[in-house]
């Protein structure tokens, strides 16, 4: 295989049913997916083609210039092409199975109102101890099971659709890999459910017999509801997930396409993605290299691009553009969006404009120089700049803030978010006016801080399957950055929040919600033993189950625990480099999610108390007596209040503009600007301060002709280096597609059609 063979192998396949596009954020993944959808529809006029976005920050509507939602809608001008944007968790929560498993009881669609909902659920009124609801909570005892179930329901819907080819626009790398691991998670979770069912059914029957003897209403309806409403649907879903997993691993039915750019961070994240796909036994044979500078009039001193690295020429199109024409066209595009940013935000935000640089920003020296650019006005303005803006066009306000303790940066992938946070952290540490201890933290699953600094910050353990408190302390050990001058220090921490979920009891140790068998609780209390037998789990297992009874609660607890840890460290300022926008928006919902989780846990405490009361009655009637100490549910109630205080402290800090601020990083292009607008709206809805926007990678319109050609030539030289590296790494095993940096934006169906011609050539 070699360069330039296009995606024609996928479009001509007679067996292929799914094509999944995945990449680091901001590489052009959505554009490639939509363009491929158009080419597939044109080449298969008698077949139905669907483009699905599973990215939490959807861009398919923006790419097509047409609004899509959770149901497939036809793309204008292409009668056999459809698109949809889905939220798997929300959609799953609205299904019968979702309502049953996510805490709303069993049965069909709930009637209007709380009483109507209860009336629609079989067995609720006949379940004095709330065991049916407890079972539904215990089902969610595997970390990530809520998202996995949502994924399973989504794939069930996909398989029921009558489309010949489905193209997935997946979320950025870390989220995509998590999604692809869901079949294994779901297999584990549903297997546990079936085991719970086999153990619980005899106890329900015994309890039902005892209640009938005492004149209490029969619990048979509850057992039947559990069998009929849950197990049948779960087994059906498990069967579907197994088929989906098999199809993902079948290269004749599913193809993965990785999209990257010829840049260091993009290339190395792509390499990690390909290794993970291979580890999961999924095949990727197509690599798209996007935004290659394609210039025909290079000066003689610039090495010419080898022909195999050049994009495909379309009919009636010049093979390459003038360096000055390309430069000027990008200036005009950026000026249009700079104008929009000015109109939207000039009255309320510090808008920091950063120029496109000749080379990549890598290492402490480059980051220090980049940071200095964040503190001065670049002079780049739209054609009609805002008048009398009250805010300084730099991040100096962040550097000079005396009380600021937490700085969080977010934005669409590949806009320079990691570079911005790293450079700002260096400026904070090296500020000669103050001696600051600065901690830079990455919560992005696809960490890039090590790559940005050229220093390894990842602390790994040989066995992460069962982490102790000491192990988590070791993983949470900050690493000192070399080469920092000035009075302060800078440490870096790349955090995988999954570490906090290996043992959820350890993750919430400060709230003492784990290990209820210790302390005041008597481990030999027959009530505890009988309750564990009835519920199919030990008390510590039950606590883990309860903590994960709300979708996303495990992630929320892990993030809260992370904030506790890093705030407990001795630092003056913490700079947080988050994952791309969709993940950040989910992070913003964590405080409310934790509040909901605590309410759910309190409800579960009451149900747990009912089960313990039944266990006490059984113990006394059997002559076993009752051990000393408080009941476990009493300890849960006491310790829930401690957790509540922790959550409120985190929420209070997030909403305190004197202590916390967000920096929104974007580039002057359509998808990035509109994703930034959605982020700012969400921040405002959560009462979180955001008064800084960094607009990165701007082509300076005032540059001389010589400076413009010099910049283009320098970037071409950088890209050639990485194109050669891609050639050495992948050309033997993969089809490599080269796409140019277009003079104009790729927006709308017609532009996507032309872009797709390059992909398919």
XYZ file of C-alpha atoms in Angstrom:
761
model
C 0.000 0.000 0.000
C 1.077 3.585 -0.457
C 0.009 7.195 -0.507
C -2.880 8.428 -2.607
C -5.073 5.358 -2.901
C -8.067 7.120 -1.341
C -11.053 5.525 0.360
C -12.224 3.882 -2.843
C -11.536 0.470 -1.281
C -14.249 1.196 1.298
C -16.787 2.710 -1.058
C -16.465 -0.148 -3.537
C -16.758 -2.899 -0.918
C -19.854 -5.053 -1.295
C -19.738 -6.414 2.270
C -18.927 -3.285 4.294
C -21.793 -2.087 6.493
C -20.132 0.350 8.915
C -17.370 2.950 8.507
C -16.177 4.625 11.730
C -14.144 7.862 11.565
C -12.100 8.626 14.653
C -9.285 11.043 15.503
C -7.896 13.572 17.942
C -10.273 16.530 18.066
C -10.024 19.178 15.359
C -8.423 17.027 12.646
C -11.347 17.232 10.209
C -12.988 13.970 11.273
C -16.561 15.279 10.927
C -15.786 16.802 7.526
C -14.327 13.500 6.295
C -17.291 11.495 7.620
C -19.877 13.786 5.991
C -17.960 13.983 2.715
C -17.644 10.195 2.604
C -21.396 9.948 3.217
C -22.062 12.083 0.142
C -19.686 10.057 -2.041
C -21.251 6.794 -0.851
C -24.725 8.126 -1.650
C -23.631 9.201 -5.132
C -21.927 5.891 -5.894
C -24.783 3.824 -4.473
C -27.933 5.540 -5.780
C -30.073 2.512 -4.980
C -28.842 2.204 -1.391
C -29.586 4.165 1.784
C -26.642 5.758 3.587
C -26.682 7.178 7.143
C -24.184 9.466 8.917
C -24.411 9.221 12.744
C -22.634 11.559 15.154
C -21.835 10.035 18.563
C -19.651 12.998 19.598
C -21.135 14.815 22.660
C -20.222 18.084 20.888
C -22.035 17.438 17.603
C -20.805 19.114 14.399
C -22.637 17.195 11.652
C -25.398 19.818 11.525
C -22.768 22.554 11.265
C -20.910 20.707 8.505
C -23.993 20.156 6.339
C -25.513 23.549 7.192
C -28.730 21.753 8.141
C -30.202 20.913 11.541
C -30.264 17.225 12.531
C -31.488 15.561 15.728
C -32.037 12.101 17.215
C -34.049 10.728 14.255
C -32.584 10.259 10.752
C -33.415 13.110 8.381
C -32.557 13.294 4.653
C -29.696 15.566 3.607
C -30.925 18.235 1.237
C -30.069 17.396 -2.363
C -29.256 13.730 -1.627
C -32.462 11.682 -1.307
C -30.659 8.484 -0.257
C -28.382 10.141 2.344
C -29.540 10.674 5.941
C -27.909 12.113 9.064
C -28.604 12.155 12.790
C -27.001 13.396 16.008
C -27.623 11.260 19.071
C -27.160 11.457 22.812
C -26.990 7.764 23.788
C -27.410 8.324 27.539
C -30.460 10.563 27.189
C -32.072 8.333 24.578
C -31.506 5.208 26.681
C -32.984 6.849 29.787
C -36.244 7.322 27.881
C -36.644 3.641 26.985
C -38.533 1.086 29.098
C -35.286 -0.658 29.975
C -33.596 2.651 30.788
C -36.392 3.679 33.131
C -36.156 0.320 34.861
C -32.384 0.213 35.254
C -31.730 3.879 35.955
C -33.887 4.137 39.018
C -37.451 4.739 37.835
C -38.763 1.241 38.503
C -40.000 -1.423 36.123
C -42.544 -1.455 33.387
C -43.737 0.500 30.411
C -44.005 4.200 29.732
C -44.859 6.013 32.943
C -48.130 7.796 33.239
C -48.278 11.549 33.792
C -47.453 12.665 37.295
C -45.748 10.859 40.163
C -48.818 8.865 41.200
C -49.507 7.896 37.602
C -45.914 6.767 37.221
C -46.168 4.571 40.298
C -49.438 3.118 39.075
C -47.823 2.194 35.756
C -45.108 0.138 37.452
C -46.084 -3.423 38.358
C -45.207 -4.578 41.821
C -44.360 -1.198 43.357
C -47.308 -1.066 45.742
C -46.815 -4.744 46.615
C -43.159 -4.302 47.571
C -43.070 -3.010 51.163
C -39.280 -3.193 51.409
C -38.487 -1.593 48.046
C -36.564 -4.666 46.873
C -37.581 -4.264 43.236
C -36.041 -0.789 43.138
C -33.000 -2.044 45.012
C -32.449 -4.723 42.385
C -32.582 -2.125 39.616
C -29.925 -0.114 41.450
C -27.684 -3.111 42.011
C -27.717 -3.813 38.283
C -25.666 -0.646 37.809
C -22.805 -1.961 39.951
C -20.172 -2.146 37.207
C -18.335 1.159 36.520
C -19.463 2.555 33.171
C -22.457 0.213 32.892
C -24.834 3.161 32.356
C -22.932 4.420 29.330
C -22.444 0.871 28.064
C -26.166 0.174 28.286
C -26.819 3.422 26.419
C -24.372 2.314 23.750
C -26.068 -1.074 23.547
C -29.470 0.536 23.104
C -28.052 2.841 20.422
C -26.569 -0.080 18.513
C -29.854 -1.950 18.840
C -31.575 0.998 17.159
C -28.854 1.103 14.508
C -29.344 -2.564 13.693
C -33.090 -2.069 13.407
C -32.635 0.717 10.845
C -32.947 -0.117 7.157
C -29.688 1.427 5.952
C -27.164 -0.277 3.694
C -24.152 1.713 4.926
C -23.748 3.554 8.248
C -20.930 6.053 8.778
C -20.044 6.901 12.395
C -18.597 10.304 13.280
C -17.107 9.320 16.619
C -16.000 11.506 19.503
C -12.296 12.406 19.940
C -9.825 9.626 20.692
C -10.276 9.048 24.433
C -14.075 8.958 24.264
C -14.039 6.810 21.117
C -11.831 4.168 22.736
C -14.105 4.145 25.787
C -17.108 3.640 23.514
C -15.415 0.747 21.724
C -14.746 -0.934 25.092
C -18.440 -0.832 26.035
C -19.301 -4.307 24.673
C -16.859 -5.886 27.140
C -18.164 -3.687 29.988
C -21.742 -4.540 29.144
C -20.958 -8.246 28.920
C -19.504 -8.081 32.433
C -22.373 -6.020 33.830
C -25.160 -8.077 32.328
C -23.536 -11.331 33.356
C -23.522 -10.008 36.898
C -27.189 -9.139 36.569
C -28.112 -12.678 35.547
C -26.086 -14.003 38.477
C -27.932 -11.617 40.818
C -31.210 -12.825 39.426
C -30.391 -16.485 40.075
C -29.350 -15.723 43.654
C -32.121 -13.272 44.429
C -35.101 -15.189 43.042
C -35.105 -17.872 45.811
C -34.902 -15.202 48.520
C -37.790 -13.269 46.966
C -39.863 -16.451 46.880
C -39.033 -17.223 50.515
C -39.827 -13.659 51.600
C -43.051 -13.787 49.608
C -44.104 -16.990 51.426
C -43.316 -15.484 54.825
C -45.296 -12.349 54.011
C -48.291 -14.379 52.877
C -48.215 -16.277 56.186
C -48.192 -12.977 58.104
C -51.012 -11.509 56.035
C -48.751 -9.044 54.185
C -49.430 -8.562 50.439
C -47.711 -11.080 48.168
C -44.328 -10.162 46.649
C -44.828 -12.442 43.682
C -45.699 -9.502 41.443
C -42.304 -7.965 42.178
C -40.457 -11.158 41.300
C -42.469 -11.514 38.109
C -41.763 -7.874 37.201
C -38.062 -8.492 37.737
C -38.151 -11.588 35.515
C -40.405 -10.294 32.758
C -39.586 -6.597 32.566
C -35.837 -6.729 33.101
C -34.203 -10.049 32.404
C -35.818 -10.665 29.029
C -34.837 -7.225 27.750
C -31.350 -7.498 29.216
C -30.737 -10.859 27.575
C -31.964 -9.440 24.272
C -29.632 -6.448 24.630
C -26.720 -8.690 25.587
C -27.278 -10.744 22.446
C -27.262 -7.569 20.345
C -24.096 -6.267 22.006
C -22.300 -9.533 21.316
C -23.234 -9.244 17.645
C -22.111 -5.605 17.589
C -18.776 -6.502 19.154
C -18.277 -9.252 16.580
C -19.121 -6.841 13.760
C -16.668 -4.229 15.061
C -13.946 -6.888 14.889
C -14.947 -8.153 11.428
C -12.944 -6.206 8.781
C -15.309 -7.360 6.042
C -18.204 -5.540 7.752
C -16.573 -2.652 9.655
C -13.755 -0.302 8.680
C -12.076 2.266 10.912
C -10.616 5.415 9.366
C -8.165 7.492 11.411
C -7.792 11.185 10.555
C -4.694 13.164 11.503
C -2.626 16.177 10.527
C 1.128 16.252 9.816
C 1.965 17.625 13.280
C 3.701 16.108 16.280
C 0.819 15.895 18.778
C -1.603 14.636 16.147
C 0.782 11.977 14.852
C 1.596 10.558 18.273
C -2.020 10.486 19.400
C -2.871 8.684 16.144
C -0.167 6.133 16.888
C -1.671 5.515 20.342
C -5.132 5.178 18.807
C -3.962 2.625 16.232
C -2.203 0.571 18.913
C -5.369 0.526 21.033
C -7.467 -0.566 18.067
C -5.045 -3.411 17.383
C -5.142 -4.412 21.041
C -8.951 -4.565 20.821
C -8.588 -6.664 17.640
C -10.207 -4.011 15.466
C -8.853 -3.314 11.989
C -7.869 0.105 10.659
C -6.440 0.114 7.130
C -7.085 3.731 6.120
C -5.293 6.817 7.396
C -6.334 10.296 6.220
C -3.690 13.056 6.483
C -5.540 16.357 6.416
C -4.623 20.033 5.851
C -1.359 19.445 4.015
C 0.022 22.731 2.648
C -0.189 22.358 -1.131
C 1.826 25.128 -2.778
C 3.022 25.085 -6.378
C 5.281 28.166 -6.427
C 7.792 27.334 -3.698
C 11.130 29.177 -3.763
C 14.087 27.153 -5.032
C 15.643 26.827 -1.547
C 12.609 24.955 -0.174
C 12.790 21.152 -0.629
C 10.075 20.007 -3.023
C 7.424 17.681 -1.691
C 7.839 14.113 -3.045
C 5.025 13.493 -5.562
C 3.549 10.646 -3.499
C 2.934 13.070 -0.621
C 0.893 15.466 -2.754
C -2.921 15.605 -2.716
C -4.941 14.439 -5.691
C -5.846 17.100 -8.266
C -9.499 17.314 -9.176
C -10.561 17.934 -12.801
C -10.125 21.557 -13.916
C -8.176 22.372 -10.771
C -4.596 23.633 -10.563
C -2.149 21.249 -8.912
C -1.365 23.441 -5.959
C -1.991 27.069 -5.083
C 0.111 30.167 -4.871
C 1.609 30.657 -1.414
C 0.329 34.240 -1.340
C -3.144 33.239 -2.559
C -3.433 30.523 0.070
C -2.219 32.860 2.803
C -4.608 35.652 1.800
C -7.615 33.324 1.515
C -7.071 32.073 5.085
C -6.699 35.681 6.301
C -10.103 36.528 4.793
C -11.768 33.457 6.359
C -10.309 34.258 9.759
C -11.217 37.943 9.547
C -14.879 37.001 9.035
C -14.941 34.910 12.223
C -12.857 37.403 14.180
C -15.602 39.886 13.337
C -18.225 37.496 14.736
C -16.178 36.967 17.897
C -15.863 40.744 18.325
C -19.604 41.253 17.818
C -20.499 38.501 20.292
C -17.957 38.968 23.061
C -16.001 42.252 22.883
C -18.136 43.899 25.576
C -17.684 41.102 28.121
C -14.435 39.233 27.358
C -10.714 39.667 27.124
C -10.139 38.466 23.537
C -6.512 37.394 23.131
C -5.426 36.938 19.509
C -2.376 34.744 18.901
C -0.656 34.584 15.492
C 0.139 31.469 13.481
C 3.795 30.649 14.137
C 6.411 29.415 11.692
C 6.958 26.181 13.614
C 5.341 23.958 16.224
C 5.403 24.875 19.900
C 7.269 22.094 21.713
C 9.432 22.129 24.813
C 9.796 24.608 27.663
C 11.577 27.299 25.611
C 8.916 27.349 22.883
C 6.140 27.298 25.488
C 7.732 30.207 27.345
C 7.863 32.249 24.129
C 4.265 31.334 23.340
C 3.219 32.382 26.835
C 4.712 35.827 26.317
C 2.478 36.198 23.261
C -0.526 35.548 25.521
C 0.402 38.611 27.575
C 0.773 41.177 24.766
C -1.591 42.481 22.114
C -0.794 40.852 18.769
C -2.406 43.725 16.872
C -4.423 41.316 14.714
C -7.931 42.671 14.226
C -10.951 41.931 12.052
C -11.708 44.284 9.173
C -14.094 46.278 11.388
C -12.745 46.028 14.944
C -14.991 46.691 17.918
C -14.834 50.234 19.247
C -13.922 51.058 22.835
C -13.780 47.485 24.125
C -13.412 47.753 27.918
C -11.230 44.623 28.164
C -7.530 44.257 27.509
C -6.788 41.873 24.590
C -4.401 39.664 26.598
C -4.385 37.123 29.440
C -2.511 39.513 31.709
C -5.644 39.790 33.866
C -5.274 36.085 34.693
C -1.569 36.411 35.458
C -2.134 39.381 37.771
C -5.191 38.049 39.641
C -4.205 37.803 43.302
C -6.882 35.403 44.582
C -7.235 33.072 41.594
C -6.722 29.441 42.615
C -8.171 27.417 39.716
C -7.841 28.130 35.972
C -9.687 25.785 33.588
C -9.159 25.836 29.807
C -11.496 24.223 27.317
C -12.193 24.202 23.608
C -12.622 22.060 20.540
C -9.753 19.671 19.852
C -6.599 20.892 18.082
C -7.127 24.585 18.809
C -4.059 24.836 21.055
C -5.701 24.283 24.438
C -2.822 22.198 25.820
C -0.275 24.666 24.435
C -2.163 27.579 26.007
C -2.462 26.002 29.469
C 1.173 24.868 29.420
C 2.444 28.286 28.349
C 0.260 30.088 30.901
C 1.428 27.761 33.679
C 5.049 28.634 32.852
C 4.247 32.356 32.965
C 2.552 31.955 36.343
C 5.541 30.063 37.766
C 8.150 32.432 36.333
C 6.388 35.692 37.241
C 9.080 37.589 39.153
C 6.534 39.651 41.108
C 5.147 36.620 42.948
C 6.581 33.317 44.099
C 3.908 30.835 42.984
C 3.730 27.090 43.300
C 1.819 26.052 40.165
C 0.269 22.661 39.342
C -0.736 21.877 35.746
C -3.269 19.013 35.569
C -4.550 17.156 32.490
C -7.873 15.296 32.729
C -8.008 14.601 28.977
C -8.004 10.795 28.436
C -5.622 11.388 25.519
C -2.930 13.241 27.489
C -0.671 15.626 25.556
C 1.248 17.446 28.301
C 4.160 14.999 28.125
C 4.335 15.521 24.366
C 4.067 19.313 24.667
C 6.897 19.603 27.218
C 8.997 16.780 25.771
C 9.088 15.205 29.243
C 7.288 12.119 30.570
C 4.782 13.006 33.286
C 2.689 9.838 33.307
C 2.980 7.805 36.511
C 1.908 4.211 35.820
C 1.506 1.159 38.010
C 2.206 -2.448 37.074
C -1.257 -3.501 38.239
C -4.131 -1.008 38.108
C -6.857 -3.570 38.625
C -6.951 -3.224 42.406
C -5.562 0.087 43.580
C -5.031 0.753 47.255
C -5.059 4.209 48.798
C -1.259 4.237 48.662
C -1.363 3.268 44.984
C -3.676 6.190 44.193
C -1.338 8.495 46.118
C 1.486 7.217 43.905
C -0.513 7.777 40.704
C -1.362 11.262 41.975
C 2.289 12.187 42.442
C 3.097 15.447 40.574
C 6.246 15.535 38.429
C 8.528 18.593 38.423
C 9.042 20.376 35.078
C 12.679 20.838 34.098
C 13.996 24.186 32.884
C 11.642 26.518 34.762
C 13.289 29.761 35.881
C 12.052 32.549 38.111
C 10.962 32.362 41.736
C 8.162 29.769 41.418
C 7.910 26.084 40.597
C 5.806 24.157 38.097
C 4.649 20.563 38.542
C 2.557 18.494 36.136
C -0.001 15.782 36.771
C -1.591 13.660 34.033
C -4.614 12.044 35.676
C -6.642 9.063 34.553
C -9.825 9.369 36.614
C -10.440 5.659 36.003
C -7.861 5.056 38.747
C -10.391 6.421 41.217
C -12.994 3.913 40.061
C -10.887 0.778 40.528
C -11.946 0.834 44.149
C -14.825 3.247 44.683
C -14.466 2.830 48.425
C -10.933 4.188 48.232
C -12.084 6.939 45.878
C -14.399 8.323 48.586
C -12.309 7.379 51.581
C -12.516 10.828 53.171
C -16.286 10.480 53.350
C -15.887 7.047 55.007
C -18.589 5.502 52.877
C -16.576 2.366 52.232
C -15.880 -0.650 54.393
C -19.042 -0.417 56.495
C -18.176 -3.700 58.149
C -15.451 -1.895 60.121
C -15.743 0.561 62.990
C -19.140 0.822 64.607
C -20.632 -1.931 62.469
C -20.301 -5.463 63.813
C -19.044 -7.694 60.992
C -20.681 -10.692 62.706
C -24.093 -9.059 62.976
C -26.493 -11.710 61.582
C -28.651 -8.912 60.156
C -25.732 -7.908 57.927
C -25.038 -11.489 56.853
C -28.701 -12.207 56.081
C -29.117 -8.902 54.229
C -26.035 -9.715 52.154
C -27.477 -13.130 51.315
C -30.830 -11.589 50.370
C -29.277 -8.879 48.237
C -26.656 -11.092 46.590
C -23.759 -8.878 47.693
C -21.644 -8.043 50.729
C -22.183 -4.709 52.546
C -19.109 -3.188 50.877
C -20.395 -4.361 47.471
C -23.759 -2.787 48.236
C -22.102 0.540 49.015
C -20.238 0.408 45.694
C -23.511 -0.378 43.973
C -25.317 2.488 45.647
C -22.589 4.948 44.720
C -23.084 4.065 41.051
C -26.885 4.134 40.989
C -27.058 7.371 38.951
C -25.714 7.483 35.367
C -22.349 9.252 35.330
C -22.163 9.374 39.128
C -18.973 7.301 39.109
C -17.217 9.891 36.905
C -18.612 12.721 39.014
C -17.354 11.163 42.254
C -13.965 10.509 40.668
C -13.702 14.138 39.544
C -14.775 15.417 42.957
C -12.222 13.123 44.574
C -9.595 14.409 42.143
C -10.427 18.001 43.105
C -10.114 17.065 46.768
C -6.700 15.539 46.175
C -5.199 18.337 44.118
C -6.630 21.026 46.392
C -5.105 19.184 49.331
C -1.672 19.553 47.736
C 0.487 22.578 48.515
C -0.021 24.763 45.418
C -1.034 28.379 44.940
C -2.603 27.973 41.498
C -3.972 24.918 39.694
C -4.291 25.037 35.886
C -6.640 22.394 34.448
C -6.221 21.181 30.851
C -9.547 19.461 30.135
C -10.654 17.155 27.350
C -12.417 18.666 24.284
C -15.651 20.597 24.697
C -18.118 17.696 24.981
C -16.246 16.275 27.990
C -16.015 19.718 29.593
C -19.746 20.267 29.283
C -20.294 16.969 31.035
C -17.873 18.074 33.756
C -20.039 21.157 34.321
C -23.012 18.920 35.056
C -21.149 16.969 37.749
C -22.163 19.118 40.761
C -25.869 18.808 39.920
C -25.337 15.130 39.124
C -23.751 14.559 42.516
C -26.646 16.295 44.222
C -29.012 13.970 42.393
C -26.810 11.045 43.352
C -26.977 11.926 47.026
C -30.749 12.086 46.863
C -30.760 8.680 45.190
C -28.396 7.304 47.816
C -30.670 8.558 50.597
C -33.621 6.835 48.912
C -31.521 3.685 48.660
C -30.641 3.962 52.330
C -34.313 3.745 53.131
C -34.701 0.667 50.941
C -31.605 -0.851 52.465
C -33.156 -0.236 55.894
C -36.195 -2.228 54.813
C -34.049 -5.162 53.753
C -32.189 -5.009 57.073
C -35.477 -4.966 58.979
C -36.508 -8.123 57.139
C -33.108 -9.640 57.906
C -33.518 -8.733 61.590
C -36.919 -10.442 61.691
C -35.484 -13.558 60.069
C -32.523 -13.545 62.469
C -34.709 -13.207 65.562
C -37.210 -15.836 64.394
C -34.289 -18.210 63.792
C -32.916 -17.603 67.286
C -29.696 -16.045 65.963
C -30.047 -12.864 67.993
C -28.774 -9.479 66.904
C -25.202 -8.269 67.192
C -24.233 -4.943 68.669
C -23.483 -1.716 66.859
C -25.494 0.504 64.567
C -27.129 -0.810 61.441
C -25.182 -0.142 58.204
C -27.941 2.150 56.897
C -27.511 4.383 59.950
C -23.810 4.746 59.198
C -24.593 5.492 55.555
C -26.923 8.327 56.608
C -24.244 9.857 58.821
C -21.551 9.684 56.171
C -23.704 10.973 53.343
C -23.772 14.356 55.045
C -19.943 14.450 54.948
C -20.004 13.825 51.209
C -22.604 16.556 50.794
C -20.225 19.060 52.383
C -17.428 18.055 50.012
C -19.640 18.546 46.968
C -20.842 21.939 48.142
C -17.239 23.114 48.589
C -16.375 22.134 45.004
C -19.513 23.824 43.636
C -18.818 26.954 45.646
C -15.290 27.220 44.280
C -16.421 26.677 40.684
C -18.942 29.503 40.992
C -16.613 31.941 42.776
C -15.098 34.271 40.114
C -12.431 35.397 42.569
C -11.097 31.849 42.858
C -11.989 30.112 39.557
C -12.089 31.158 35.903
C -12.501 29.459 32.535
C -10.458 30.255 29.431
C -12.144 29.371 26.126
C -9.633 28.525 23.388
C -10.685 28.527 19.738
C -9.498 29.183 16.193
C -11.168 31.522 13.716
C -13.087 28.851 11.815
C -16.799 28.083 11.708
C -16.965 24.829 13.723
C -14.639 26.120 16.437
C -16.397 29.492 16.823
C -19.850 27.949 17.139
C -18.669 25.254 19.541
C -17.123 28.022 21.646
C -20.451 29.850 21.665
C -22.211 26.734 22.973
C -19.543 26.348 25.674
C -19.907 29.954 26.825
C -23.694 29.619 27.016
C -23.346 26.501 29.156
C -20.857 28.222 31.450
C -23.295 31.094 31.930
C -26.128 28.677 32.734
C -23.960 27.142 35.468
C -23.042 30.588 36.901
C -19.368 29.989 36.151
C -17.031 32.870 35.340
C -15.565 33.022 31.828
C -14.101 36.328 30.675
C -11.215 35.181 28.503
C -11.207 33.919 24.923
C -7.983 32.947 23.182
C -8.197 32.976 19.375
C -5.246 30.938 18.163
C -3.423 30.244 14.872
C -4.221 33.557 13.172
C -2.564 34.467 9.878
C -1.337 38.065 10.428
C -2.937 40.200 7.692
C -0.273 42.908 7.958
C 2.642 40.571 7.117
C 4.749 41.541 4.132
C 4.846 39.383 1.015
C 8.246 37.997 2.025
C 7.013 37.204 5.556
C 3.969 35.401 4.166
C 6.016 33.215 1.842
C 8.535 32.542 4.632
C 5.785 31.387 7.012
C 4.201 29.088 4.436
C 7.597 27.601 3.539
C 8.472 26.990 7.195
C 5.173 25.170 7.816
C 5.670 23.109 4.648
C 9.100 22.029 5.883
C 7.564 20.999 9.222
C 4.825 19.011 7.493
C 7.301 17.232 5.215
C 9.123 15.896 8.266
C 5.956 14.305 9.625
C 4.797 13.061 6.232
C 8.079 11.144 5.952
C 7.525 9.758 9.449
C 3.976 8.679 8.514
C 5.393 7.051 5.388
C 7.911 5.048 7.431
C 5.365 4.006 10.067
C 2.265 3.147 8.068
C 2.742 3.020 4.281
C 3.335 -0.752 4.258
C 0.129 -1.620 6.092
C -2.369 1.179 5.422
C -3.903 3.203 2.630
C -2.740 6.779 3.149
C -4.949 9.605 1.852
C -3.474 13.108 1.595
C -5.853 16.087 1.715
C -4.816 19.717 1.187
C -5.457 22.770 3.294
C -8.236 24.244 1.168
C -8.242 27.964 0.304
C -11.895 28.105 1.386
C -13.833 26.471 4.198
C -15.467 23.105 3.642
C -19.074 23.854 4.608
C -22.331 22.754 3.081
C -23.221 19.792 0.903
C -21.588 21.093 -2.287
C -18.221 21.825 -0.627
C -18.404 18.435 1.101
C -19.065 16.758 -2.242
C -15.887 18.236 -3.753
C -13.918 17.405 -0.612
C -15.232 13.848 -0.830
C -13.945 13.553 -4.393
C -10.433 13.858 -3.024
C -11.169 11.262 -0.361
C -12.560 8.776 -2.856
C -10.031 9.296 -5.652
